[in-house]
PDB file of C-alpha atoms in Angstrom:
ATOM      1  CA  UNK A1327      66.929 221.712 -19.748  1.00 64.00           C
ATOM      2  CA  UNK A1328      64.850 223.603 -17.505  1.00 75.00           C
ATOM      3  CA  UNK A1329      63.863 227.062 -18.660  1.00 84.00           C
ATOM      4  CA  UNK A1330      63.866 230.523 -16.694  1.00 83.00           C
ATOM      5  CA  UNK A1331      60.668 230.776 -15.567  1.00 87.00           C
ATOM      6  CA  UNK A1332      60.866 227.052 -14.501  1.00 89.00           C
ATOM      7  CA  UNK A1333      64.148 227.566 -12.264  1.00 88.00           C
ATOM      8  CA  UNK A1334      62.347 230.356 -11.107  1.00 89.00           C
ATOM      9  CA  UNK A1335      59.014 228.891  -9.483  1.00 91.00           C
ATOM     10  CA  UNK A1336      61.550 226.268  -7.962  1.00 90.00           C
ATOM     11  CA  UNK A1337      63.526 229.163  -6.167  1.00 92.00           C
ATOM     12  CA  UNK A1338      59.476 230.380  -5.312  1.00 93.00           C
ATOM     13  CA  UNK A1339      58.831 226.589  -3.822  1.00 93.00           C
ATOM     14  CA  UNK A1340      61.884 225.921  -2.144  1.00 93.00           C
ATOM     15  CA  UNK A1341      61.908 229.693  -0.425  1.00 93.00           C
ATOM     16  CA  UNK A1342      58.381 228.698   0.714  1.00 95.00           C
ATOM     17  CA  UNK A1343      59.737 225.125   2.235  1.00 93.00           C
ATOM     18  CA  UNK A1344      62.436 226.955   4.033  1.00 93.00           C
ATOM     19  CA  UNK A1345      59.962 229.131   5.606  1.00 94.00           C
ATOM     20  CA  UNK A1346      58.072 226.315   7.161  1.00 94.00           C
ATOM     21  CA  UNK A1347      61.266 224.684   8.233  1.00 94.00           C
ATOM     22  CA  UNK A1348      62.264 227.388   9.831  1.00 94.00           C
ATOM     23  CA  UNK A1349      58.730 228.211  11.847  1.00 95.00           C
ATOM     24  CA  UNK A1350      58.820 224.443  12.515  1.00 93.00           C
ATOM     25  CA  UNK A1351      62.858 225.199  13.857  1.00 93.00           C
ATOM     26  CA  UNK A1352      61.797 228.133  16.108  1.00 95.00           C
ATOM     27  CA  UNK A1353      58.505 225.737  17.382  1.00 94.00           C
ATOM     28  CA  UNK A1354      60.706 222.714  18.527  1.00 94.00           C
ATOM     29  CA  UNK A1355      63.748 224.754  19.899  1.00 94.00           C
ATOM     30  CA  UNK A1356      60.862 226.492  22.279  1.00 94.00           C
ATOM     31  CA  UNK A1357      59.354 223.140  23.249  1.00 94.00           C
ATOM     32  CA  UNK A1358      62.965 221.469  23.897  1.00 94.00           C
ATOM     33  CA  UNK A1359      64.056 224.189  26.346  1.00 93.00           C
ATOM     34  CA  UNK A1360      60.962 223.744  28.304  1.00 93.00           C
ATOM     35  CA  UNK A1361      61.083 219.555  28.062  1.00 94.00           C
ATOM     36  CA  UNK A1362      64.347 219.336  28.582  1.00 93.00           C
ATOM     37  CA  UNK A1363      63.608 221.536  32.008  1.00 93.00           C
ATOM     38  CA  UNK A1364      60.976 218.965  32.922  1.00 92.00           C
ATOM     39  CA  UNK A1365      63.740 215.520  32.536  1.00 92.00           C
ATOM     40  CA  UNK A1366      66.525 217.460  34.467  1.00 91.00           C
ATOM     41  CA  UNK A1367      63.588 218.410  36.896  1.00 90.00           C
ATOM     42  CA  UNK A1368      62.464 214.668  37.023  1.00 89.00           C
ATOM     43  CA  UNK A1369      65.843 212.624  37.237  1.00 88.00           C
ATOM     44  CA  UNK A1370      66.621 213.623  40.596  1.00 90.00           C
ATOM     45  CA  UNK A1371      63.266 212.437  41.659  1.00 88.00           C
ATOM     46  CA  UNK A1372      63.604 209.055  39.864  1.00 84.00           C
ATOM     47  CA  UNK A1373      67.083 209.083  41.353  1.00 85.00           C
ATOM     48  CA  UNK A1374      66.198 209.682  45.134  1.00 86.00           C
ATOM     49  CA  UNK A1375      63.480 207.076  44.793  1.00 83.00           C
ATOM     50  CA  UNK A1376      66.287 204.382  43.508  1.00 79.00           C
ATOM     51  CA  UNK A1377      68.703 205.345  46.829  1.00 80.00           C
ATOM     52  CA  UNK A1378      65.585 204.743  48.913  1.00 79.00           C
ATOM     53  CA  UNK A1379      65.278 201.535  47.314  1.00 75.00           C
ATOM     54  CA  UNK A1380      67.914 200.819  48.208  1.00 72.00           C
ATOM     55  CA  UNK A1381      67.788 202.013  51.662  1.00 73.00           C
ATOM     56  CA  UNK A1382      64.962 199.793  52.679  1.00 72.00           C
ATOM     57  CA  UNK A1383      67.464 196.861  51.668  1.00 64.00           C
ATOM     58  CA  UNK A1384      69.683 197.658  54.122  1.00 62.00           C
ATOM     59  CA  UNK A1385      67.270 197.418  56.924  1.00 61.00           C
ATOM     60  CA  UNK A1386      66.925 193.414  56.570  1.00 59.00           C
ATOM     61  CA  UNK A1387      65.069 190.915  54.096  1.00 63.00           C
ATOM     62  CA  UNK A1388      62.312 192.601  52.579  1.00 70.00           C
ATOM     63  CA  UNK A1389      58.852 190.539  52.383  1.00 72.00           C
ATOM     64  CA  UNK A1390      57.690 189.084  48.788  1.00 78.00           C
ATOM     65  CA  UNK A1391      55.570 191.506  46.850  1.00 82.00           C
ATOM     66  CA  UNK A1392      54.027 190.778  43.564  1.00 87.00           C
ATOM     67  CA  UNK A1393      55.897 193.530  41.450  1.00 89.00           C
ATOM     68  CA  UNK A1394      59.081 192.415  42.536  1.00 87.00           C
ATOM     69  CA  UNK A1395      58.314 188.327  41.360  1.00 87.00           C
ATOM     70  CA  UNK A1396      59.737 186.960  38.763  1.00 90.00           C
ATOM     71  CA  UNK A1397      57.969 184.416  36.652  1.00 90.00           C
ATOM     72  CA  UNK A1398      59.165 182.043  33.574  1.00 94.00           C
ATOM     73  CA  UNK A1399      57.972 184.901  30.525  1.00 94.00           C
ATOM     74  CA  UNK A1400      55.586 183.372  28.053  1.00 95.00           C
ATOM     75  CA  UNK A1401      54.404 187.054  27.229  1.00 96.00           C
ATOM     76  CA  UNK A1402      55.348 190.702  27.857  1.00 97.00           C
ATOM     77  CA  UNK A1403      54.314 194.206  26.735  1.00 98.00           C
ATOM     78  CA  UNK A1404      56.571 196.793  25.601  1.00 98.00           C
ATOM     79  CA  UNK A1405      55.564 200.322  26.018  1.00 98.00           C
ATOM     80  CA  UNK A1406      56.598 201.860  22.992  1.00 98.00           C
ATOM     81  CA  UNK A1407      57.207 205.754  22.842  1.00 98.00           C
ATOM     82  CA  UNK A1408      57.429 207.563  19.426  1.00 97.00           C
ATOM     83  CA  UNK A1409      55.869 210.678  18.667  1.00 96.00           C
ATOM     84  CA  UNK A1410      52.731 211.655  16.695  1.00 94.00           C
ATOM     85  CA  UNK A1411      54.419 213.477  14.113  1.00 92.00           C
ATOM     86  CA  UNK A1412      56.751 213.215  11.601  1.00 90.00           C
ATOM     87  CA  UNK A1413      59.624 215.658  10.524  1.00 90.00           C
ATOM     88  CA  UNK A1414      62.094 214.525  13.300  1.00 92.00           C
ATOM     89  CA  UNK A1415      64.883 212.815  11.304  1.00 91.00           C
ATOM     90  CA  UNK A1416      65.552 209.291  12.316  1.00 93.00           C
ATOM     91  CA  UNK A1417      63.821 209.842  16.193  1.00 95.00           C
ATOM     92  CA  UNK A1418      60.955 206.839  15.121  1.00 96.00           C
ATOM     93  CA  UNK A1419      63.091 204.882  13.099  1.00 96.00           C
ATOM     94  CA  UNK A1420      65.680 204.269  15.507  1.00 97.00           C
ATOM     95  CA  UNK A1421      63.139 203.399  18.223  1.00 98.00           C
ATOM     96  CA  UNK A1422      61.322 201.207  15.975  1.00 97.00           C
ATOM     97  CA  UNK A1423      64.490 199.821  15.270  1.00 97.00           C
ATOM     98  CA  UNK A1424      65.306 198.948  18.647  1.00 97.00           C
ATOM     99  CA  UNK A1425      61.890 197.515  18.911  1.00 97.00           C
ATOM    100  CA  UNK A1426      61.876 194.918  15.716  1.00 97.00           C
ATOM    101  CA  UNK A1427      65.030 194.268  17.044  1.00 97.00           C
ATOM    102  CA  UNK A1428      63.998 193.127  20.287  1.00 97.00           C
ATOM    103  CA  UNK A1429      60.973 190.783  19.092  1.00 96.00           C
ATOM    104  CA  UNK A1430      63.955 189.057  16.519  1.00 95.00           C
ATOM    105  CA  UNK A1431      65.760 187.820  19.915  1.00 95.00           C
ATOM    106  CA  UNK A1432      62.623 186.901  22.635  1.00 95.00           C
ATOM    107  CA  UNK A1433      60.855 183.660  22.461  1.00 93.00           C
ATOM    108  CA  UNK A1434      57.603 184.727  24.403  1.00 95.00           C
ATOM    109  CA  UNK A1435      54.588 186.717  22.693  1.00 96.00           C
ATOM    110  CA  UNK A1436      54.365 190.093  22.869  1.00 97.00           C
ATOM    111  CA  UNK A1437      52.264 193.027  23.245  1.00 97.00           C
ATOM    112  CA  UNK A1438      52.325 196.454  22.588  1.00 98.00           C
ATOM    113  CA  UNK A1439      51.329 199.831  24.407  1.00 98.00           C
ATOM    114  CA  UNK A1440      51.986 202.551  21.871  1.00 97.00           C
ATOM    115  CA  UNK A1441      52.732 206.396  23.216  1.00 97.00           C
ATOM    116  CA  UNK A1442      52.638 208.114  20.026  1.00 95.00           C
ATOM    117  CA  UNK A1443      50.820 207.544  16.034  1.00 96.00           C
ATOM    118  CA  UNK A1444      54.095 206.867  14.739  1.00 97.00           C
ATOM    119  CA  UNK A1445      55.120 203.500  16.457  1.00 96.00           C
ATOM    120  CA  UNK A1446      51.230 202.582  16.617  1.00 97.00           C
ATOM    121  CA  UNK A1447      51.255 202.596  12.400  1.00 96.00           C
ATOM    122  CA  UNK A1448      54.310 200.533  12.134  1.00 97.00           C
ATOM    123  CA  UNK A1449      53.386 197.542  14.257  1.00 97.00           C
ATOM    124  CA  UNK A1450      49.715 197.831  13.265  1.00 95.00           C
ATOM    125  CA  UNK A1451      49.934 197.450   9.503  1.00 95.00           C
ATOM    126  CA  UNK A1452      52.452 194.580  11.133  1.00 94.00           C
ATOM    127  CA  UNK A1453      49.354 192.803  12.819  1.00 94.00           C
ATOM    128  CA  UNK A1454      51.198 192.782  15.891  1.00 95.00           C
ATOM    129  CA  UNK A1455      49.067 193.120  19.327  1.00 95.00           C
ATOM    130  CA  UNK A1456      48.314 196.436  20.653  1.00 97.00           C
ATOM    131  CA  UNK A1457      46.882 196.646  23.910  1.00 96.00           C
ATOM    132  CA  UNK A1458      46.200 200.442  24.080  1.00 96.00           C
ATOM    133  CA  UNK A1459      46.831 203.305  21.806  1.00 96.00           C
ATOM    134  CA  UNK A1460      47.786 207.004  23.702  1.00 96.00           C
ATOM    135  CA  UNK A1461      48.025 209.494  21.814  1.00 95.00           C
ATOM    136  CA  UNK A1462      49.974 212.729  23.367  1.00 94.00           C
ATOM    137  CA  UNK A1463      49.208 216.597  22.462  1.00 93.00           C
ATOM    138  CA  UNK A1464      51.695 218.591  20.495  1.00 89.00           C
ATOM    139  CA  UNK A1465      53.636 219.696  23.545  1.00 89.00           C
ATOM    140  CA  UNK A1466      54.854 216.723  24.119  1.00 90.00           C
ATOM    141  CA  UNK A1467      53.858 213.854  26.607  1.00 93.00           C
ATOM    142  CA  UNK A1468      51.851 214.498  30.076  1.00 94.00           C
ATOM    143  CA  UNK A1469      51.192 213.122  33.525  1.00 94.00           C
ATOM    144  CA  UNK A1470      47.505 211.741  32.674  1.00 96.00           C
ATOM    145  CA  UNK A1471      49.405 209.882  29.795  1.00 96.00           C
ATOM    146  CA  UNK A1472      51.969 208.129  32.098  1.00 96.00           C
ATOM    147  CA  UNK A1473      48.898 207.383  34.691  1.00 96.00           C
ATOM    148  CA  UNK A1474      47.157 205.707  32.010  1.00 97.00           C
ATOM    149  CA  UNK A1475      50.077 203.505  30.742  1.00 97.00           C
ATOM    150  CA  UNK A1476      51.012 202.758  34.407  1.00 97.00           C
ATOM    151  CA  UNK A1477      47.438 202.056  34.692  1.00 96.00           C
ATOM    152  CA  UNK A1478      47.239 199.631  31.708  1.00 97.00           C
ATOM    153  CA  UNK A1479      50.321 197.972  32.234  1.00 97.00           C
ATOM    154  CA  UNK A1480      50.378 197.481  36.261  1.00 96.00           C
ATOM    155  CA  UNK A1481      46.922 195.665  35.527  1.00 95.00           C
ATOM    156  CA  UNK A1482      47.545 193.418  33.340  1.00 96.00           C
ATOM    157  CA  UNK A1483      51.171 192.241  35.058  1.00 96.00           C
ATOM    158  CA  UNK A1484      49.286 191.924  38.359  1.00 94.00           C
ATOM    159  CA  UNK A1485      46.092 189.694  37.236  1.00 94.00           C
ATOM    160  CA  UNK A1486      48.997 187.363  35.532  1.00 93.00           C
ATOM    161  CA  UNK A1487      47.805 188.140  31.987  1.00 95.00           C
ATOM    162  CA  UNK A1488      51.398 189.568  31.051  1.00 96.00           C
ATOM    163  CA  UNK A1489      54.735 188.489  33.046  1.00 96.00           C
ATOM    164  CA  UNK A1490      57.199 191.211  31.957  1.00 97.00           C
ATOM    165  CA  UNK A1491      57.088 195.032  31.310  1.00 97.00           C
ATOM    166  CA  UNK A1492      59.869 196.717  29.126  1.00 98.00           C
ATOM    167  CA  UNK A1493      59.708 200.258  27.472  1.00 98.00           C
ATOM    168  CA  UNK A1494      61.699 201.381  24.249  1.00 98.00           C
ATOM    169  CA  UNK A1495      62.132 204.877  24.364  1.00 98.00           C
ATOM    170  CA  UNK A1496      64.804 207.808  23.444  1.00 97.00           C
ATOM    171  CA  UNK A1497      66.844 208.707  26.368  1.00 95.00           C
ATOM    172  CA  UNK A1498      67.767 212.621  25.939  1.00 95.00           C
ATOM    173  CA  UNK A1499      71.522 213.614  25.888  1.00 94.00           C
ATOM    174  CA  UNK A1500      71.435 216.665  24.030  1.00 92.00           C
ATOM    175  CA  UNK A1501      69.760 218.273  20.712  1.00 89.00           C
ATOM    176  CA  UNK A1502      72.282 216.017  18.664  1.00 91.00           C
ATOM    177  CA  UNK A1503      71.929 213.019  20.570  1.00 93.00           C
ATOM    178  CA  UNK A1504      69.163 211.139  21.625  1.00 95.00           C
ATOM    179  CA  UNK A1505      69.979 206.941  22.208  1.00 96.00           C
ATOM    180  CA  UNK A1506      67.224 204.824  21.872  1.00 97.00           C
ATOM    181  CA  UNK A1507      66.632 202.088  25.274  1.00 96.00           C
ATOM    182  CA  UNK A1508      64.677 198.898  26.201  1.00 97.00           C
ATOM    183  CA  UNK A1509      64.936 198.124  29.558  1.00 96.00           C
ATOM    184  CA  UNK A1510      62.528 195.823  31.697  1.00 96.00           C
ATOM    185  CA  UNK A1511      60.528 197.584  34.178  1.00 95.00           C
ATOM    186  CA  UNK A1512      58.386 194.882  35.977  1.00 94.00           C
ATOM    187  CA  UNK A1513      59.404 192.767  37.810  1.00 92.00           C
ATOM    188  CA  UNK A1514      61.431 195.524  39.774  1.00 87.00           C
ATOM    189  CA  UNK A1515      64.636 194.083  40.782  1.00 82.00           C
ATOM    190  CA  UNK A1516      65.060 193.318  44.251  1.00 71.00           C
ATOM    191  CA  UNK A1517      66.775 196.171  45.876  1.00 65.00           C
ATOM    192  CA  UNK A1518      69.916 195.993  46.995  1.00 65.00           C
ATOM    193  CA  UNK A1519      72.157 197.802  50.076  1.00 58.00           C
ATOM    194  CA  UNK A1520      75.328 199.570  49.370  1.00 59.00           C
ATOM    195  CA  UNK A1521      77.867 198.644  51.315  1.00 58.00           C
ATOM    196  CA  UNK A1522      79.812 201.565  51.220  1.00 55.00           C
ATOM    197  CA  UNK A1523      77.112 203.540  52.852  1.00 52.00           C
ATOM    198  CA  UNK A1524      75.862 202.038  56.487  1.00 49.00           C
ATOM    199  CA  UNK A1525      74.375 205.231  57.614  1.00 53.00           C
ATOM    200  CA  UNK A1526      71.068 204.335  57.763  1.00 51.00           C
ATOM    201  CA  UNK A1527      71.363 200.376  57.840  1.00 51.00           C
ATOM    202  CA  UNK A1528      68.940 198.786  60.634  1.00 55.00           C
ATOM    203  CA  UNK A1529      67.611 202.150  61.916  1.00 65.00           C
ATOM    204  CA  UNK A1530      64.487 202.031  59.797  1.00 68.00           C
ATOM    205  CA  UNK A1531      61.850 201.199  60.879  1.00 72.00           C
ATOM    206  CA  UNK A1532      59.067 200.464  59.085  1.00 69.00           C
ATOM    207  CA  UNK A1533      55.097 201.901  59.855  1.00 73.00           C
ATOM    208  CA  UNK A1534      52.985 200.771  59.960  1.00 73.00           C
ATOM    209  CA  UNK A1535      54.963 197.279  58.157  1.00 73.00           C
ATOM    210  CA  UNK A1536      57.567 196.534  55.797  1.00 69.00           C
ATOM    211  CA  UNK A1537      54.431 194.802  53.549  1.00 76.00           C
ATOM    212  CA  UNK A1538      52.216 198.275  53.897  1.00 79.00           C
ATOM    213  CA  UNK A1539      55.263 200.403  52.964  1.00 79.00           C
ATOM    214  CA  UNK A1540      55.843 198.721  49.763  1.00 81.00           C
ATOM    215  CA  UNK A1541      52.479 198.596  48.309  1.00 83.00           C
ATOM    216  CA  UNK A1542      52.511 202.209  48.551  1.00 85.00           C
ATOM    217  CA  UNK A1543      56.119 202.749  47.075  1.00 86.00           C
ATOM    218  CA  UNK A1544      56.491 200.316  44.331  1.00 90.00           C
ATOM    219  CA  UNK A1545      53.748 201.638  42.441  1.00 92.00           C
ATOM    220  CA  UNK A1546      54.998 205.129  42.473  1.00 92.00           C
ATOM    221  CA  UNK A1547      58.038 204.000  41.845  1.00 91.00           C
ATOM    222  CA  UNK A1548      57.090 202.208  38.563  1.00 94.00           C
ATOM    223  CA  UNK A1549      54.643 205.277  37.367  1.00 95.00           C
ATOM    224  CA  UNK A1550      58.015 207.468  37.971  1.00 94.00           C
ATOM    225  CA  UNK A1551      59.990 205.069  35.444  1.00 94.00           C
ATOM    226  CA  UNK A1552      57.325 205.257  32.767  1.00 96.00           C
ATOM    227  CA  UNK A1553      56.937 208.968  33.622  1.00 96.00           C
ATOM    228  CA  UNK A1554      60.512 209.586  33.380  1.00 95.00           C
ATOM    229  CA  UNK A1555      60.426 207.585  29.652  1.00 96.00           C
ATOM    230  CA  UNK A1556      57.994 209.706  28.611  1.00 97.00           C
ATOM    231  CA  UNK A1557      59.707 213.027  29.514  1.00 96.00           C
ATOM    232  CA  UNK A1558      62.961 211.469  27.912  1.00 96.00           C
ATOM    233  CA  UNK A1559      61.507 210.603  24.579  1.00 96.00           C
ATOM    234  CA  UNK A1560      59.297 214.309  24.275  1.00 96.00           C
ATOM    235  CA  UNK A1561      62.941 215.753  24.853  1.00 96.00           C
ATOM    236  CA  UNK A1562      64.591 213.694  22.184  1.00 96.00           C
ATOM    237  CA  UNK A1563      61.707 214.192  19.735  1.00 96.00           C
ATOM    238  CA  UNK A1564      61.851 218.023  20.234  1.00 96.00           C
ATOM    239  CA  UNK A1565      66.334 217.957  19.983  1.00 95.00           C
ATOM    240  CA  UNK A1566      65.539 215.748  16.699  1.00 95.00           C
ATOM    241  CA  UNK A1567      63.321 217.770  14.839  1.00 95.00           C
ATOM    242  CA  UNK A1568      64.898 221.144  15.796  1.00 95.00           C
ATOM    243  CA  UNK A1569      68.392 219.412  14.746  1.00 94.00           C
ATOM    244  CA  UNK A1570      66.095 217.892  11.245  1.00 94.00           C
ATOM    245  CA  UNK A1571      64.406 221.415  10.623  1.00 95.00           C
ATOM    246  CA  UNK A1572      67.621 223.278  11.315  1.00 94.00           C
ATOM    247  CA  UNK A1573      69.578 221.117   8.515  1.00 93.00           C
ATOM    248  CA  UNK A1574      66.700 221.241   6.011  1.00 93.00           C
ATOM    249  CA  UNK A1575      66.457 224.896   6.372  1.00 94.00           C
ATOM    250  CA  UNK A1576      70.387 225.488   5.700  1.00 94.00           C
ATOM    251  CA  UNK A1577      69.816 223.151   2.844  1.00 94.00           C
ATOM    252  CA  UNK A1578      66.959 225.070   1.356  1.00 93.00           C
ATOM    253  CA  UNK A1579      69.144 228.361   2.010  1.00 93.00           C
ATOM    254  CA  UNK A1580      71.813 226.574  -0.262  1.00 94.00           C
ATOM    255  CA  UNK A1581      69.488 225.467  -3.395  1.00 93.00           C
ATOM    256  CA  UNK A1582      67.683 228.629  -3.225  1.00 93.00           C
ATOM    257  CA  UNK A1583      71.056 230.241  -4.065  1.00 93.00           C
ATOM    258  CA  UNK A1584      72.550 227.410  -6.583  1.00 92.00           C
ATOM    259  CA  UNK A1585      69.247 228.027  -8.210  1.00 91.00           C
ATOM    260  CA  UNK A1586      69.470 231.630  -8.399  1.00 91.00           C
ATOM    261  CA  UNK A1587      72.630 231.263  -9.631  1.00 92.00           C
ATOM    262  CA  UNK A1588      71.348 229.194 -12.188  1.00 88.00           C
ATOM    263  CA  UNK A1589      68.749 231.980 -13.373  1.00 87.00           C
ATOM    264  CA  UNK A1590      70.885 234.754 -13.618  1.00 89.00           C
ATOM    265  CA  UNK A1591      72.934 232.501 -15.791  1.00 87.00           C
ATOM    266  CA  UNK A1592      69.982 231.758 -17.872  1.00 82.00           C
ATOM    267  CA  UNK A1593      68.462 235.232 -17.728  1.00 83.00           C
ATOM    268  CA  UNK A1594      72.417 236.612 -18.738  1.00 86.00           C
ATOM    269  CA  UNK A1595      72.553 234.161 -21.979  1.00 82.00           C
ATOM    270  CA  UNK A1596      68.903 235.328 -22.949  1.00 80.00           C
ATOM    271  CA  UNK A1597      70.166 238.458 -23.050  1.00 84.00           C
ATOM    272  CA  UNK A1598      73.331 237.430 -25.172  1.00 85.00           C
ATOM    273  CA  UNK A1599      71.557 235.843 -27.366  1.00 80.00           C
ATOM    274  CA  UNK A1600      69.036 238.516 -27.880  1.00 79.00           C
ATOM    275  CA  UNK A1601      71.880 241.124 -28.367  1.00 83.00           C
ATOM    276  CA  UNK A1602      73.387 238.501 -31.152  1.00 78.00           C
ATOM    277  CA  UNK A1603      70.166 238.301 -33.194  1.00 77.00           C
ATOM    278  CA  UNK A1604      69.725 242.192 -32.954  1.00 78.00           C
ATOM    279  CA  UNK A1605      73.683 242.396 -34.404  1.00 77.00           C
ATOM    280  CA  UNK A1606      73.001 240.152 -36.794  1.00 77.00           C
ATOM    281  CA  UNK A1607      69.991 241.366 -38.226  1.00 76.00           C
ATOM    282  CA  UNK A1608      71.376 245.045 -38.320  1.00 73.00           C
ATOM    283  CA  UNK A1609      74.688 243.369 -40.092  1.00 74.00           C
ATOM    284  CA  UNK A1610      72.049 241.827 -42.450  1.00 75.00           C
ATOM    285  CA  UNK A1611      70.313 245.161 -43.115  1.00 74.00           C
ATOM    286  CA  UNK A1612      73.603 246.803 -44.042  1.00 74.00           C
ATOM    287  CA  UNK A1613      74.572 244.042 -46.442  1.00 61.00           C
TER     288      UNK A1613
END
């Protein structure tokens, strides 16, 4: 049985964990209000990008273009995006998850580009292939890091090395839900018109081609996907720690007063017993 002084240096340890939980609370809640700014800034960006898409398709058959081809897969790279630190409750583990998951059910090789330590270490010390390692500051991810992966990737899918590009990644709901995704990126899918809206239709034109206009929008419009899975998963990893930090702060809150509990309990039948031996060595004395 544990003795006074013992209960008390755990109340001493477990006031000084709560401490750092809740510092590490206050840290994340401050970074989620700020990244979640940046995805609600970004979606409507991805989202005009996707009608315009879509707009072009509507002006006729649109000419072949290499990021729109699809080949037979014999290997792909995922772009994987964790975060570099721990302390977020299941964020990494359910995006790793989704990951293992995925290589269980393909037949072609693949290949990973990691954004963030966490998902690099797993599949590592798993000798599977990583192509390039980014590592992201503590604020979360940034545009250099999505030029980079766009760089990496849109490289090695155009020189034929790799003939499919997915990211796995946390898309951001709120601070108590983040679901993790895997969705191909390259090839893009072929645009396609909606019929219920023949506004625009064959009034485009295109300058100076149809050929020139896509080389300059497809690649934007891929860098904006990877972009916007970046800003989605430094969202989800800031809602899961602050939701992690906020329950292992009430928790500490709730053994630091069991345990105090505990002492004054032990502290209270020291004292009894102290008050019995004095009684019963004065009722000695007398006899």
């Amino acid at each position: 049985m544990a003795t006074l002084k013992q209960i008390r240096q755990r109340i001493k340890t477990a006031k000084n964990i709560q401490q750092i939980t809740k510092a590490m609370k206050l840290v994340a809640a401050a970074r989620l209000k700020k990244a979640t700014d940046r995805v609600l800034e970004a979606r409507p960006y991805a989202e005009k990008l996707k009608e315009l898409m879509g707009s072009l398709a509507k002006a006729g058959e649109l000419p072949p273009h290499p990021l729109m081809q699809k080949r037979d897969v014999k290997k792909a790279i995922v772009i994987l995006v964790t975060s570099e630190r721990g302390l977020a409750g299941g964020y990494n583990t359910t995006i790793i998850r989704k990951a293992s998951d995925f290589l269980k059910e393909v037949e072609f090789d693949v290949e990973f580009v990691t954004v963030g330590k966490k998902g690099f270490q797993f599949f590592s010390k798993r000798n599977r292939t990583i192509r390039r390692s980014v590592t992201m500051p503590s604020a979360g991810a940034t545009l250099e890091n999505a030029v980079e992966v766009t760089k990496v990737t849109l490289q090695a899918f155009e020189s034929g090395e790799v003939d499919a590009i997915f990211v796995c990644y946390s898309k951001f709901y709120s601070a108590i839900r983040q679901v993790p995704q895997l969705v191909q990126l390259l090839p893009i899918e072929a645009p396609v018109a909606d019929e219920k809206d023949s506004s625009m239709g064959s009034e485009i034109a295109f300058e100076p081609n149809a050929e020139g206009v896509l080389n300059a929008l497809l690649p934007r419009y891929f860098q904006t996907l990877v972009w916007q899975s970046l800003l989605e998963g430094t969202a989800s990893e800031f809602g899961a720690r602050m939701t992690a930090m906020t329950s292992a702060t009430d928790n500490a809150g709730k053994m630091i007063q069991s345990l105090t509990l505990k002492a004054n309990r032990e502290r209270q039948a020291g004292i009894t017993t102290e008050i019995l031996e004095v009684v019963g060595g004065a009722e000695a004395l007398k006899g």
